[in-house]
Amino acid sequence: MLLNKTSGFALIIIFLLLIFAGCSQNIETVGNIDNDIQEKPLPIEETANEEEMTVNEEETETEINYQKIKPNEAGEIMVLMYHNIGKEEKDWVRTAENFRKDLQALYDNGYRPISLKDYVTGNITTEAGFSPVVITFDDGWQNQFNILEKNDDGYIIDSDCAVGILMDFHESHPDFPLEVTFFINNNVPFGQKEYLEYKLNFIVENGMDIGNHTASHIDLKGNVDKERINKEISAVKEMVENYVDGYEVNVLSLPLGHWPNNDGLKKAVIKEENLYENIGIVQVGWDPYKSPFSADFNPHAIHRIHGSDLKSHTDGFGVYDWMAFLEKGTRLKYVSDGNPDKVTVPEK
């Protein structure tokens, strides 16, 4: 097997840095990037000799300049957690103005949204040199998706609700994908019962996702019996899939971030035979989470970050704090190589 090559840039060693379950992606290591991504050496799989490293300039002129973009797909990814969009900034409320500010800051700092499902499955298609970010909303409040009216021309979406803001931002920034996951309960998600079917289908048809937040927002902490767990998760899944043909609800946000105490019940939250399988589970936020290609990545215990800069609520661990930490290198930031079929990491 020949190592991948790029002009003027020697790819020297393939490390067994990352573990893949059932996938066939190439792992590419990039030398001379001053980021240490682990504490102990890994075994060498293969080394290229000088003859193999010869590169044809014409064949590689359109390839990625690794020294310039410094990809690191072993870095961490921010998964942002929002709840309400409201008129006054509070602990669990973001104003429309501040949410727009968040999106602009993410854009300006090189972040591009991906879906939670793509994060969990490692389907990272983010443009080379940019960093993926996952945006999530909990609880299915009406201020996340509000219809002002329905007339002969169709449905008028509130420009100050989360969906309206995201759509407007995507329209003005086409390279900022319309990717977001709304975790809902089974209590008329997004309010306005008469528009429920339209809203659920609109979200999916426009590339956004619907996740499970349990039927009644139950606190799973303690010894909740398995039958109750199954009803809570299955109810939301069945409701959405009855309204949206062909759609599968398979990601879950734990209400209050709590797991059942019993290990057997905890496993039931992840998967119940013939009822559901949650491929990804998110918790309440505090920091960025691991690359999906990391050996330590656990898709059923994903950390999230508060989508806020309210000091009384998120001082030191809000979205702006973590953007600064990742930029400074306090923690390693995931930087895409632009190729979803390869995983590129610093040689060190």
PDB file of N, CA, C and O in Angstrom, residues 100 103-108 111-113 165-178:
ATOM      1  N   ARG A 100     -28.377  35.417  16.735  1.00  0.00           N
ATOM      2  CA  ARG A 100     -27.787  35.851  15.469  1.00  0.00           C
ATOM      3  C   ARG A 100     -26.300  36.164  15.656  1.00  0.00           C
ATOM      4  O   ARG A 100     -25.467  35.844  14.796  1.00  0.00           O
ATOM      5  N   LEU A 103     -24.337  32.902  15.721  1.00  0.00           N
ATOM      6  CA  LEU A 103     -24.151  32.330  14.394  1.00  0.00           C
ATOM      7  C   LEU A 103     -23.068  33.075  13.624  1.00  0.00           C
ATOM      8  O   LEU A 103     -22.229  32.457  12.953  1.00  0.00           O
ATOM      9  N   GLN A 104     -23.084  34.396  13.736  1.00  0.00           N
ATOM     10  CA  GLN A 104     -22.071  35.185  13.029  1.00  0.00           C
ATOM     11  C   GLN A 104     -20.675  34.915  13.585  1.00  0.00           C
ATOM     12  O   GLN A 104     -19.702  34.807  12.826  1.00  0.00           O
ATOM     13  N   ALA A 105     -20.574  34.790  14.909  1.00  0.00           N
ATOM     14  CA  ALA A 105     -19.273  34.515  15.526  1.00  0.00           C
ATOM     15  C   ALA A 105     -18.752  33.141  15.105  1.00  0.00           C
ATOM     16  O   ALA A 105     -17.560  32.975  14.824  1.00  0.00           O
ATOM     17  N   LEU A 106     -19.639  32.163  15.071  1.00  0.00           N
ATOM     18  CA  LEU A 106     -19.243  30.832  14.612  1.00  0.00           C
ATOM     19  C   LEU A 106     -18.743  30.898  13.170  1.00  0.00           C
ATOM     20  O   LEU A 106     -17.697  30.334  12.823  1.00  0.00           O
ATOM     21  N   TYR A 107     -19.489  31.589  12.345  1.00  0.00           N
ATOM     22  CA  TYR A 107     -19.118  31.721  10.928  1.00  0.00           C
ATOM     23  C   TYR A 107     -17.758  32.405  10.782  1.00  0.00           C
ATOM     24  O   TYR A 107     -16.878  31.916  10.066  1.00  0.00           O
ATOM     25  N   ASP A 108     -17.586  33.522  11.468  1.00  0.00           N
ATOM     26  CA  ASP A 108     -16.350  34.299  11.343  1.00  0.00           C
ATOM     27  C   ASP A 108     -15.137  33.537  11.863  1.00  0.00           C
ATOM     28  O   ASP A 108     -14.009  33.783  11.418  1.00  0.00           O
ATOM     29  N   TYR A 111     -16.315  28.047  11.800  1.00  0.00           N
ATOM     30  CA  TYR A 111     -17.134  26.885  12.144  1.00  0.00           C
ATOM     31  C   TYR A 111     -18.272  26.730  11.139  1.00  0.00           C
ATOM     32  O   TYR A 111     -18.872  27.721  10.711  1.00  0.00           O
ATOM     33  N   ARG A 112     -18.560  25.480  10.786  1.00  0.00           N
ATOM     34  CA  ARG A 112     -19.635  25.185   9.858  1.00  0.00           C
ATOM     35  C   ARG A 112     -20.473  24.034  10.429  1.00  0.00           C
ATOM     36  O   ARG A 112     -19.929  22.985  10.792  1.00  0.00           O
ATOM     37  N   PRO A 113     -21.794  24.204  10.510  1.00  0.00           N
ATOM     38  CA  PRO A 113     -22.647  23.190  11.147  1.00  0.00           C
ATOM     39  C   PRO A 113     -22.681  21.862  10.393  1.00  0.00           C
ATOM     40  O   PRO A 113     -22.656  21.822   9.160  1.00  0.00           O
ATOM     41  N   ILE A 165     -34.487  32.381  12.148  1.00  0.00           N
ATOM     42  CA  ILE A 165     -33.145  32.965  12.227  1.00  0.00           C
ATOM     43  C   ILE A 165     -32.138  32.105  11.463  1.00  0.00           C
ATOM     44  O   ILE A 165     -31.317  32.611  10.704  1.00  0.00           O
ATOM     45  N   LEU A 166     -32.214  30.799  11.665  1.00  0.00           N
ATOM     46  CA  LEU A 166     -31.295  29.887  10.991  1.00  0.00           C
ATOM     47  C   LEU A 166     -31.472  29.926   9.474  1.00  0.00           C
ATOM     48  O   LEU A 166     -30.492  29.921   8.717  1.00  0.00           O
ATOM     49  N   MET A 167     -32.714  29.972   9.024  1.00  0.00           N
ATOM     50  CA  MET A 167     -32.971  30.025   7.587  1.00  0.00           C
ATOM     51  C   MET A 167     -32.447  31.322   6.980  1.00  0.00           C
ATOM     52  O   MET A 167     -31.834  31.316   5.909  1.00  0.00           O
ATOM     53  N   ASP A 168     -32.682  32.448   7.658  1.00  0.00           N
ATOM     54  CA  ASP A 168     -32.204  33.735   7.154  1.00  0.00           C
ATOM     55  C   ASP A 168     -30.678  33.767   7.089  1.00  0.00           C
ATOM     56  O   ASP A 168     -30.096  34.273   6.120  1.00  0.00           O
ATOM     57  N   PHE A 169     -30.043  33.202   8.131  1.00  0.00           N
ATOM     58  CA  PHE A 169     -28.584  33.219   8.151  1.00  0.00           C
ATOM     59  C   PHE A 169     -28.022  32.330   7.045  1.00  0.00           C
ATOM     60  O   PHE A 169     -27.053  32.697   6.374  1.00  0.00           O
ATOM     61  N   HIS A 170     -28.637  31.189   6.847  1.00  0.00           N
ATOM     62  CA  HIS A 170     -28.192  30.290   5.768  1.00  0.00           C
ATOM     63  C   HIS A 170     -28.374  30.943   4.399  1.00  0.00           C
ATOM     64  O   HIS A 170     -27.533  30.788   3.511  1.00  0.00           O
ATOM     65  N   GLU A 171     -29.449  31.679   4.240  1.00  0.00           N
ATOM     66  CA  GLU A 171     -29.698  32.334   2.953  1.00  0.00           C
ATOM     67  C   GLU A 171     -28.627  33.388   2.660  1.00  0.00           C
ATOM     68  O   GLU A 171     -28.174  33.526   1.518  1.00  0.00           O
ATOM     69  N   SER A 172     -28.198  34.107   3.692  1.00  0.00           N
ATOM     70  CA  SER A 172     -27.182  35.137   3.492  1.00  0.00           C
ATOM     71  C   SER A 172     -25.760  34.578   3.557  1.00  0.00           C
ATOM     72  O   SER A 172     -24.808  35.232   3.136  1.00  0.00           O
ATOM     73  N   HIS A 173     -25.630  33.357   4.097  1.00  0.00           N
ATOM     74  CA  HIS A 173     -24.332  32.677   4.178  1.00  0.00           C
ATOM     75  C   HIS A 173     -24.526  31.243   3.686  1.00  0.00           C
ATOM     76  O   HIS A 173     -24.600  30.306   4.486  1.00  0.00           O
ATOM     77  N   PRO A 174     -24.607  31.035   2.382  1.00  0.00           N
ATOM     78  CA  PRO A 174     -24.915  29.705   1.828  1.00  0.00           C
ATOM     79  C   PRO A 174     -23.923  28.614   2.223  1.00  0.00           C
ATOM     80  O   PRO A 174     -24.264  27.429   2.197  1.00  0.00           O
ATOM     81  N   ASP A 175     -22.701  29.014   2.604  1.00  0.00           N
ATOM     82  CA  ASP A 175     -21.709  28.018   3.011  1.00  0.00           C
ATOM     83  C   ASP A 175     -21.806  27.685   4.498  1.00  0.00           C
ATOM     84  O   ASP A 175     -20.937  26.999   5.043  1.00  0.00           O
ATOM     85  N   PHE A 176     -22.861  28.153   5.156  1.00  0.00           N
ATOM     86  CA  PHE A 176     -23.151  27.812   6.544  1.00  0.00           C
ATOM     87  C   PHE A 176     -24.386  26.911   6.512  1.00  0.00           C
ATOM     88  O   PHE A 176     -25.518  27.379   6.476  1.00  0.00           O
ATOM     89  N   PRO A 177     -24.178  25.584   6.472  1.00  0.00           N
ATOM     90  CA  PRO A 177     -25.281  24.643   6.237  1.00  0.00           C
ATOM     91  C   PRO A 177     -26.430  24.789   7.237  1.00  0.00           C
ATOM     92  O   PRO A 177     -26.215  25.126   8.406  1.00  0.00           O
ATOM     93  N   LEU A 178     -27.629  24.534   6.758  1.00  0.00           N
ATOM     94  CA  LEU A 178     -28.824  24.573   7.600  1.00  0.00           C
ATOM     95  C   LEU A 178     -28.947  23.236   8.325  1.00  0.00           C
ATOM     96  O   LEU A 178     -29.742  22.373   7.967  1.00  0.00           O
TER      97      LEU A 178
END
